[in-house]
C-alpha cells in the first residue's frame, strides 16, 4: 500500500465518520473531503501524486451528467406538481381509504408510481398532506400510514433511472467506467481490463460504452418495488409498535397533539391553588405541565406537589386546537414577551399555520432568533411539536430539527412567502393551489416525450429533461421564479464534491486493492454471495450516510471486484444501486424517513422494526433477480 492509497483511504474513513457524526450537513462534509483531497495531493508531491490528476479539473464533478440530471429531475417534479398530476391521482384513490389495508396499499402504490417518474422525496412531500387528511377523515392513526408511505416512495425510486440519485449516479458511472476500461485495454493487451473484455467476449476496438438507459433499472427495481409495497401494505405496518401510534387528527386535520409552548398564570386563573399533579385530570388530559420557568429564565422540572400560584410561568404540552379553548376556559395567558409580539402583529389578515421542517430547510439546526431574522420579525413562533425526544428547553433556546412541526402566526401573505423561502411544508393546507394550471395531460405529454426521446436514443437523458423544463416554462406550467428554488442544492454540492473523491479511489489503485482483499476473503464462495455481500454493505452504509455518497464510494469498488473475478460489471453496479436506495433502518438514512418522523410520531427505534425485515426481503429476492436480468 503506497502513500496515495493510505491518504485516500484515510480521507474516506474521515468522511464516513463525519457523515455518521452528523455535526455538519453532508454537503459541508463533502467540501471538507474535497479540500482534504487537494491538500493531501499537494503534500504528497502534486505532480507525482495520483490523488488529483489535474488540479484545474478539481471541480469537474459539478459538470458531471449525474449532477445536472439530479437538478433537472427536481425541477420537473415541481412542474408535475404545479400541473395537478398528484391532485388528480389523490382524488382517484379517495374511495380506497375506507378500509385500512386498501388505504395503506393505495397510498403506497401511488407514491411508488410517482417516485418512478419524479424525485422520491418530492413525491412523498406531495402525498404527505393527502395521507394526513385521509387519516383524519377515517379516524385512523397517521402512524400506520406514513412509514409505509415513506418506504414506498424509496422503493418506487428504484424503478427508473431518474427516481433516485443513486440510480442516476450508477447509470453515468457505468459509461465512465467502461470508457476507462476500454482505454486501458487498448493500451495494454495483457491488462486486467483487456482480460475482462476477453472474458465477456467483447470486441474492445468496436465496443461503444453506454450508460444504463432510463428503463434498465425497471426489471429489478420494479419487481422489488411491487413486492416491497405489498410487504409494507400487508405486513410491514403491523410491525410498528402500537405505543408509537399517534391519535387520529382532531378538528384541525393536521394538528399535532404534543405542541410545546409557554404560559403564565394570571389572577383569577382556575389553575391557582391546584397542584401540578392535578392538572392533567383537571383538564381531562388535554394539557400537561412539564417545566417551570424560574425568575432567572431557566427551566426546572416542577415538583408534582407544587401548588400553582399567580405569576407562575410554565412550559406546557397541548394540542393547539384544545389550547385555544383552554386559554379562555381556565384563564391562561401566553408569557408577556410572546403576548406583546402577538398584539403588535395582530390584524384582520393574521392567521395560523402548522408547518413541517423538511430536510435541508434553512431552519434546520437553527433557533428562534434565526427565524425572526429571516422573516424580518413578521412571524411569531407560537409552539413546537417534536416526536421521539421530549423538549425541555425554552422556545428561545430550542434548536430546530428535521421533522419538527411549528405553529406559526403572521400575516397571511407574508406567512405563505416565508414558508416557501424557508422550504417548509404547510400541514394545514397545501402550499399551492394544485391543478391551478389545468394542464395535467399536457404536462404528462411533455414528460413522456422527453423519456421517449431518451429511450430511443435520439437525445441523451440530460438534454431530453432539459428540453422538458424549457417547454414547461414556455407553456406556463413552471414559473421562472420557481426553477432554482426547487433544486436541492446540498445534494448538488455533495455530488459535485464527492465525484473527485470517488475518482481518486480509482486513480490511486485503491479500488483494486480493496477488491483484491474482498475477493481473497470470498475466493471459494459463489458469485451470488459476493453480489449479496455488496448489496448488504451498501445498505448498511446507506442507513447511516447519504445514499448518493454511498453509491459514489461503493460503485468503483464493485466494478473492480467484477473485473478481478472476470464477470460482468452490470450485476455488481445494480447491487450497489439497489443497496444505496434501501435505507430503511433509521430516520437519518434517507430524507423520506426524516420527513415523516414528526407527523408520524415515531421513535428512532421504530424504523428498524419494519425496515430490517424489508431489507432482508430485498436481499433475498433482489440477488436472484439481478442475476436473472443481468447475467454475470
mmCIF file with all atom_site columns, N, CA and C in Angstrom, residues 515-553:
data_model
loop_
_atom_site.group_PDB
_atom_site.id
_atom_site.type_symbol
_atom_site.label_atom_id
_atom_site.label_alt_id
_atom_site.label_comp_id
_atom_site.label_asym_id
_atom_site.label_entity_id
_atom_site.label_seq_id
_atom_site.pdbx_PDB_ins_code
_atom_site.Cartn_x
_atom_site.Cartn_y
_atom_site.Cartn_z
_atom_site.occupancy
_atom_site.B_iso_or_equiv
_atom_site.pdbx_formal_charge
_atom_site.auth_seq_id
_atom_site.auth_comp_id
_atom_site.auth_asym_id
_atom_site.auth_atom_id
_atom_site.pdbx_PDB_model_num
ATOM 1   N N  . UNK A 1 515 ? -10.766 -4.446  -3.724 1.00 0.00 ? 515 UNK A N  1
ATOM 2   C CA . UNK A 1 515 ? -11.398 -5.554  -4.436 1.00 0.00 ? 515 UNK A CA 1
ATOM 3   C C  . UNK A 1 515 ? -10.612 -6.846  -4.258 1.00 0.00 ? 515 UNK A C  1
ATOM 4   N N  . UNK A 1 516 ? -9.302  -6.768  -4.380 1.00 0.00 ? 516 UNK A N  1
ATOM 5   C CA . UNK A 1 516 ? -8.479  -7.968  -4.210 1.00 0.00 ? 516 UNK A CA 1
ATOM 6   C C  . UNK A 1 516 ? -8.623  -8.541  -2.804 1.00 0.00 ? 516 UNK A C  1
ATOM 7   N N  . UNK A 1 517 ? -8.709  -7.643  -1.822 1.00 0.00 ? 517 UNK A N  1
ATOM 8   C CA . UNK A 1 517 ? -8.877  -8.104  -0.439 1.00 0.00 ? 517 UNK A CA 1
ATOM 9   C C  . UNK A 1 517 ? -10.215 -8.812  -0.256 1.00 0.00 ? 517 UNK A C  1
ATOM 10  N N  . UNK A 1 518 ? -11.278 -8.226  -0.836 1.00 0.00 ? 518 UNK A N  1
ATOM 11  C CA . UNK A 1 518 ? -12.606 -8.831  -0.699 1.00 0.00 ? 518 UNK A CA 1
ATOM 12  C C  . UNK A 1 518 ? -12.688 -10.144 -1.468 1.00 0.00 ? 518 UNK A C  1
ATOM 13  N N  . UNK A 1 519 ? -12.098 -10.177 -2.665 1.00 0.00 ? 519 UNK A N  1
ATOM 14  C CA . UNK A 1 519 ? -12.099 -11.409 -3.448 1.00 0.00 ? 519 UNK A CA 1
ATOM 15  C C  . UNK A 1 519 ? -11.294 -12.489 -2.733 1.00 0.00 ? 519 UNK A C  1
ATOM 16  N N  . UNK A 1 520 ? -10.186 -12.094 -2.121 1.00 0.00 ? 520 UNK A N  1
ATOM 17  C CA . UNK A 1 520 ? -9.368  -13.048 -1.380 1.00 0.00 ? 520 UNK A CA 1
ATOM 18  C C  . UNK A 1 520 ? -10.127 -13.679 -0.221 1.00 0.00 ? 520 UNK A C  1
ATOM 19  N N  . UNK A 1 521 ? -10.991 -12.888 0.429  1.00 0.00 ? 521 UNK A N  1
ATOM 20  C CA . UNK A 1 521 ? -11.769 -13.402 1.565  1.00 0.00 ? 521 UNK A CA 1
ATOM 21  C C  . UNK A 1 521 ? -12.919 -14.293 1.116  1.00 0.00 ? 521 UNK A C  1
ATOM 22  N N  . UNK A 1 522 ? -13.365 -14.122 -0.135 1.00 0.00 ? 522 UNK A N  1
ATOM 23  C CA . UNK A 1 522 ? -14.534 -14.869 -0.615 1.00 0.00 ? 522 UNK A CA 1
ATOM 24  C C  . UNK A 1 522 ? -14.191 -15.714 -1.836 1.00 0.00 ? 522 UNK A C  1
ATOM 25  N N  . UNK A 1 523 ? -12.918 -16.073 -1.968 1.00 0.00 ? 523 UNK A N  1
ATOM 26  C CA . UNK A 1 523 ? -12.435 -16.743 -3.178 1.00 0.00 ? 523 UNK A CA 1
ATOM 27  C C  . UNK A 1 523 ? -13.185 -18.039 -3.468 1.00 0.00 ? 523 UNK A C  1
ATOM 28  N N  . UNK A 1 524 ? -13.514 -18.796 -2.447 1.00 0.00 ? 524 UNK A N  1
ATOM 29  C CA . UNK A 1 524 ? -14.153 -20.097 -2.647 1.00 0.00 ? 524 UNK A CA 1
ATOM 30  C C  . UNK A 1 524 ? -15.675 -20.015 -2.647 1.00 0.00 ? 524 UNK A C  1
ATOM 31  N N  . UNK A 1 525 ? -16.193 -18.808 -2.516 1.00 0.00 ? 525 UNK A N  1
ATOM 32  C CA . UNK A 1 525 ? -17.643 -18.632 -2.430 1.00 0.00 ? 525 UNK A CA 1
ATOM 33  C C  . UNK A 1 525 ? -18.225 -18.295 -3.800 1.00 0.00 ? 525 UNK A C  1
ATOM 34  N N  . UNK A 1 526 ? -19.489 -18.642 -4.039 1.00 0.00 ? 526 UNK A N  1
ATOM 35  C CA . UNK A 1 526 ? -20.099 -18.380 -5.346 1.00 0.00 ? 526 UNK A CA 1
ATOM 36  C C  . UNK A 1 526 ? -20.310 -16.885 -5.592 1.00 0.00 ? 526 UNK A C  1
ATOM 37  N N  . UNK A 1 527 ? -20.508 -16.531 -6.859 1.00 0.00 ? 527 UNK A N  1
ATOM 38  C CA . UNK A 1 527 ? -20.665 -15.124 -7.240 1.00 0.00 ? 527 UNK A CA 1
ATOM 39  C C  . UNK A 1 527 ? -21.899 -14.506 -6.593 1.00 0.00 ? 527 UNK A C  1
ATOM 40  N N  . UNK A 1 528 ? -22.971 -15.289 -6.451 1.00 0.00 ? 528 UNK A N  1
ATOM 41  C CA . UNK A 1 528 ? -24.189 -14.724 -5.866 1.00 0.00 ? 528 UNK A CA 1
ATOM 42  C C  . UNK A 1 528 ? -23.947 -14.233 -4.445 1.00 0.00 ? 528 UNK A C  1
ATOM 43  N N  . UNK A 1 529 ? -23.031 -14.926 -3.738 1.00 0.00 ? 529 UNK A N  1
ATOM 44  C CA . UNK A 1 529 ? -22.724 -14.499 -2.376 1.00 0.00 ? 529 UNK A CA 1
ATOM 45  C C  . UNK A 1 529 ? -22.027 -13.142 -2.389 1.00 0.00 ? 529 UNK A C  1
ATOM 46  N N  . UNK A 1 530 ? -21.128 -12.950 -3.346 1.00 0.00 ? 530 UNK A N  1
ATOM 47  C CA . UNK A 1 530 ? -20.425 -11.679 -3.451 1.00 0.00 ? 530 UNK A CA 1
ATOM 48  C C  . UNK A 1 530 ? -21.395 -10.554 -3.800 1.00 0.00 ? 530 UNK A C  1
ATOM 49  N N  . UNK A 1 531 ? -22.346 -10.840 -4.682 1.00 0.00 ? 531 UNK A N  1
ATOM 50  C CA . UNK A 1 531 ? -23.358 -9.843  -5.029 1.00 0.00 ? 531 UNK A CA 1
ATOM 51  C C  . UNK A 1 531 ? -24.183 -9.470  -3.796 1.00 0.00 ? 531 UNK A C  1
ATOM 52  N N  . UNK A 1 532 ? -24.605 -10.476 -3.055 1.00 0.00 ? 532 UNK A N  1
ATOM 53  C CA . UNK A 1 532 ? -25.390 -10.217 -1.842 1.00 0.00 ? 532 UNK A CA 1
ATOM 54  C C  . UNK A 1 532 ? -24.576 -9.426  -0.827 1.00 0.00 ? 532 UNK A C  1
ATOM 55  N N  . UNK A 1 533 ? -23.288 -9.752  -0.719 1.00 0.00 ? 533 UNK A N  1
ATOM 56  C CA . UNK A 1 533 ? -22.427 -9.049  0.232  1.00 0.00 ? 533 UNK A CA 1
ATOM 57  C C  . UNK A 1 533 ? -22.285 -7.580  -0.152 1.00 0.00 ? 533 UNK A C  1
ATOM 58  N N  . UNK A 1 534 ? -22.091 -7.306  -1.447 1.00 0.00 ? 534 UNK A N  1
ATOM 59  C CA . UNK A 1 534 ? -22.006 -5.922  -1.920 1.00 0.00 ? 534 UNK A CA 1
ATOM 60  C C  . UNK A 1 534 ? -23.298 -5.177  -1.587 1.00 0.00 ? 534 UNK A C  1
ATOM 61  N N  . UNK A 1 535 ? -24.429 -5.825  -1.811 1.00 0.00 ? 535 UNK A N  1
ATOM 62  C CA . UNK A 1 535 ? -25.715 -5.183  -1.536 1.00 0.00 ? 535 UNK A CA 1
ATOM 63  C C  . UNK A 1 535 ? -25.878 -4.892  -0.053 1.00 0.00 ? 535 UNK A C  1
ATOM 64  N N  . UNK A 1 536 ? -25.498 -5.836  0.795  1.00 0.00 ? 536 UNK A N  1
ATOM 65  C CA . UNK A 1 536 ? -25.651 -5.661  2.242  1.00 0.00 ? 536 UNK A CA 1
ATOM 66  C C  . UNK A 1 536 ? -24.742 -4.548  2.753  1.00 0.00 ? 536 UNK A C  1
ATOM 67  N N  . UNK A 1 537 ? -23.479 -4.535  2.296  1.00 0.00 ? 537 UNK A N  1
ATOM 68  C CA . UNK A 1 537 ? -22.550 -3.486  2.722  1.00 0.00 ? 537 UNK A CA 1
ATOM 69  C C  . UNK A 1 537 ? -23.071 -2.116  2.301  1.00 0.00 ? 537 UNK A C  1
ATOM 70  N N  . UNK A 1 538 ? -23.562 -2.035  1.070  1.00 0.00 ? 538 UNK A N  1
ATOM 71  C CA . UNK A 1 538 ? -24.091 -0.759  0.577  1.00 0.00 ? 538 UNK A CA 1
ATOM 72  C C  . UNK A 1 538 ? -25.311 -0.334  1.374  1.00 0.00 ? 538 UNK A C  1
ATOM 73  N N  . UNK A 1 539 ? -26.195 -1.278  1.682  1.00 0.00 ? 539 UNK A N  1
ATOM 74  C CA . UNK A 1 539 ? -27.371 -0.979  2.505  1.00 0.00 ? 539 UNK A CA 1
ATOM 75  C C  . UNK A 1 539 ? -26.956 -0.425  3.865  1.00 0.00 ? 539 UNK A C  1
ATOM 76  N N  . UNK A 1 540 ? -25.980 -1.077  4.474  1.00 0.00 ? 540 UNK A N  1
ATOM 77  C CA . UNK A 1 540 ? -25.531 -0.679  5.807  1.00 0.00 ? 540 UNK A CA 1
ATOM 78  C C  . UNK A 1 540 ? -25.002 0.749   5.807  1.00 0.00 ? 540 UNK A C  1
ATOM 79  N N  . UNK A 1 541 ? -24.183 1.062   4.807  1.00 0.00 ? 541 UNK A N  1
ATOM 80  C CA . UNK A 1 541 ? -23.654 2.425   4.709  1.00 0.00 ? 541 UNK A CA 1
ATOM 81  C C  . UNK A 1 541 ? -24.770 3.424   4.444  1.00 0.00 ? 541 UNK A C  1
ATOM 82  N N  . UNK A 1 542 ? -25.709 3.048   3.590  1.00 0.00 ? 542 UNK A N  1
ATOM 83  C CA . UNK A 1 542 ? -26.785 3.966   3.225  1.00 0.00 ? 542 UNK A CA 1
ATOM 84  C C  . UNK A 1 542 ? -27.713 4.267   4.392  1.00 0.00 ? 542 UNK A C  1
ATOM 85  N N  . UNK A 1 543 ? -27.730 3.374   5.381  1.00 0.00 ? 543 UNK A N  1
ATOM 86  C CA . UNK A 1 543 ? -28.580 3.599   6.551  1.00 0.00 ? 543 UNK A CA 1
ATOM 87  C C  . UNK A 1 543 ? -28.030 4.689   7.469  1.00 0.00 ? 543 UNK A C  1
ATOM 88  N N  . UNK A 1 544 ? -26.749 5.012   7.307  1.00 0.00 ? 544 UNK A N  1
ATOM 89  C CA . UNK A 1 544 ? -26.156 5.993   8.217  1.00 0.00 ? 544 UNK A CA 1
ATOM 90  C C  . UNK A 1 544 ? -25.568 7.209   7.506  1.00 0.00 ? 544 UNK A C  1
ATOM 91  N N  . UNK A 1 545 ? -25.318 7.107   6.190  1.00 0.00 ? 545 UNK A N  1
ATOM 92  C CA . UNK A 1 545 ? -24.826 8.270   5.458  1.00 0.00 ? 545 UNK A CA 1
ATOM 93  C C  . UNK A 1 545 ? -25.673 8.474   4.214  1.00 0.00 ? 545 UNK A C  1
ATOM 94  N N  . UNK A 1 546 ? -25.480 9.581   3.529  1.00 0.00 ? 546 UNK A N  1
ATOM 95  C CA . UNK A 1 546 ? -26.275 9.900   2.350  1.00 0.00 ? 546 UNK A CA 1
ATOM 96  C C  . UNK A 1 546 ? -26.138 8.826   1.273  1.00 0.00 ? 546 UNK A C  1
ATOM 97  N N  . UNK A 1 547 ? -27.275 8.461   0.655  1.00 0.00 ? 547 UNK A N  1
ATOM 98  C CA . UNK A 1 547 ? -27.245 7.364   -0.315 1.00 0.00 ? 547 UNK A CA 1
ATOM 99  C C  . UNK A 1 547 ? -26.447 7.695   -1.577 1.00 0.00 ? 547 UNK A C  1
ATOM 100 N N  . UNK A 1 548 ? -26.419 8.967   -1.969 1.00 0.00 ? 548 UNK A N  1
ATOM 101 C CA . UNK A 1 548 ? -25.632 9.352   -3.140 1.00 0.00 ? 548 UNK A CA 1
ATOM 102 C C  . UNK A 1 548 ? -24.142 9.175   -2.861 1.00 0.00 ? 548 UNK A C  1
ATOM 103 N N  . UNK A 1 549 ? -23.704 9.569   -1.673 1.00 0.00 ? 549 UNK A N  1
ATOM 104 C CA . UNK A 1 549 ? -22.300 9.388   -1.299 1.00 0.00 ? 549 UNK A CA 1
ATOM 105 C C  . UNK A 1 549 ? -21.953 7.907   -1.235 1.00 0.00 ? 549 UNK A C  1
ATOM 106 N N  . UNK A 1 550 ? -22.871 7.104   -0.728 1.00 0.00 ? 550 UNK A N  1
ATOM 107 C CA . UNK A 1 550 ? -22.651 5.658   -0.677 1.00 0.00 ? 550 UNK A CA 1
ATOM 108 C C  . UNK A 1 550 ? -22.434 5.082   -2.069 1.00 0.00 ? 550 UNK A C  1
ATOM 109 N N  . UNK A 1 551 ? -23.285 5.496   -3.010 1.00 0.00 ? 551 UNK A N  1
ATOM 110 C CA . UNK A 1 551 ? -23.174 4.999   -4.383 1.00 0.00 ? 551 UNK A CA 1
ATOM 111 C C  . UNK A 1 551 ? -21.841 5.399   -5.014 1.00 0.00 ? 551 UNK A C  1
ATOM 112 N N  . UNK A 1 552 ? -21.413 6.629   -4.765 1.00 0.00 ? 552 UNK A N  1
ATOM 113 C CA . UNK A 1 552 ? -20.162 7.111   -5.346 1.00 0.00 ? 552 UNK A CA 1
ATOM 114 C C  . UNK A 1 552 ? -18.948 6.345   -4.812 1.00 0.00 ? 552 UNK A C  1
ATOM 115 N N  . UNK A 1 553 ? -19.014 5.916   -3.574 1.00 0.00 ? 553 UNK A N  1
ATOM 116 C CA . UNK A 1 553 ? -17.889 5.193   -2.972 1.00 0.00 ? 553 UNK A CA 1
ATOM 117 C C  . UNK A 1 553 ? -17.925 3.711   -3.346 1.00 0.00 ? 553 UNK A C  1
#
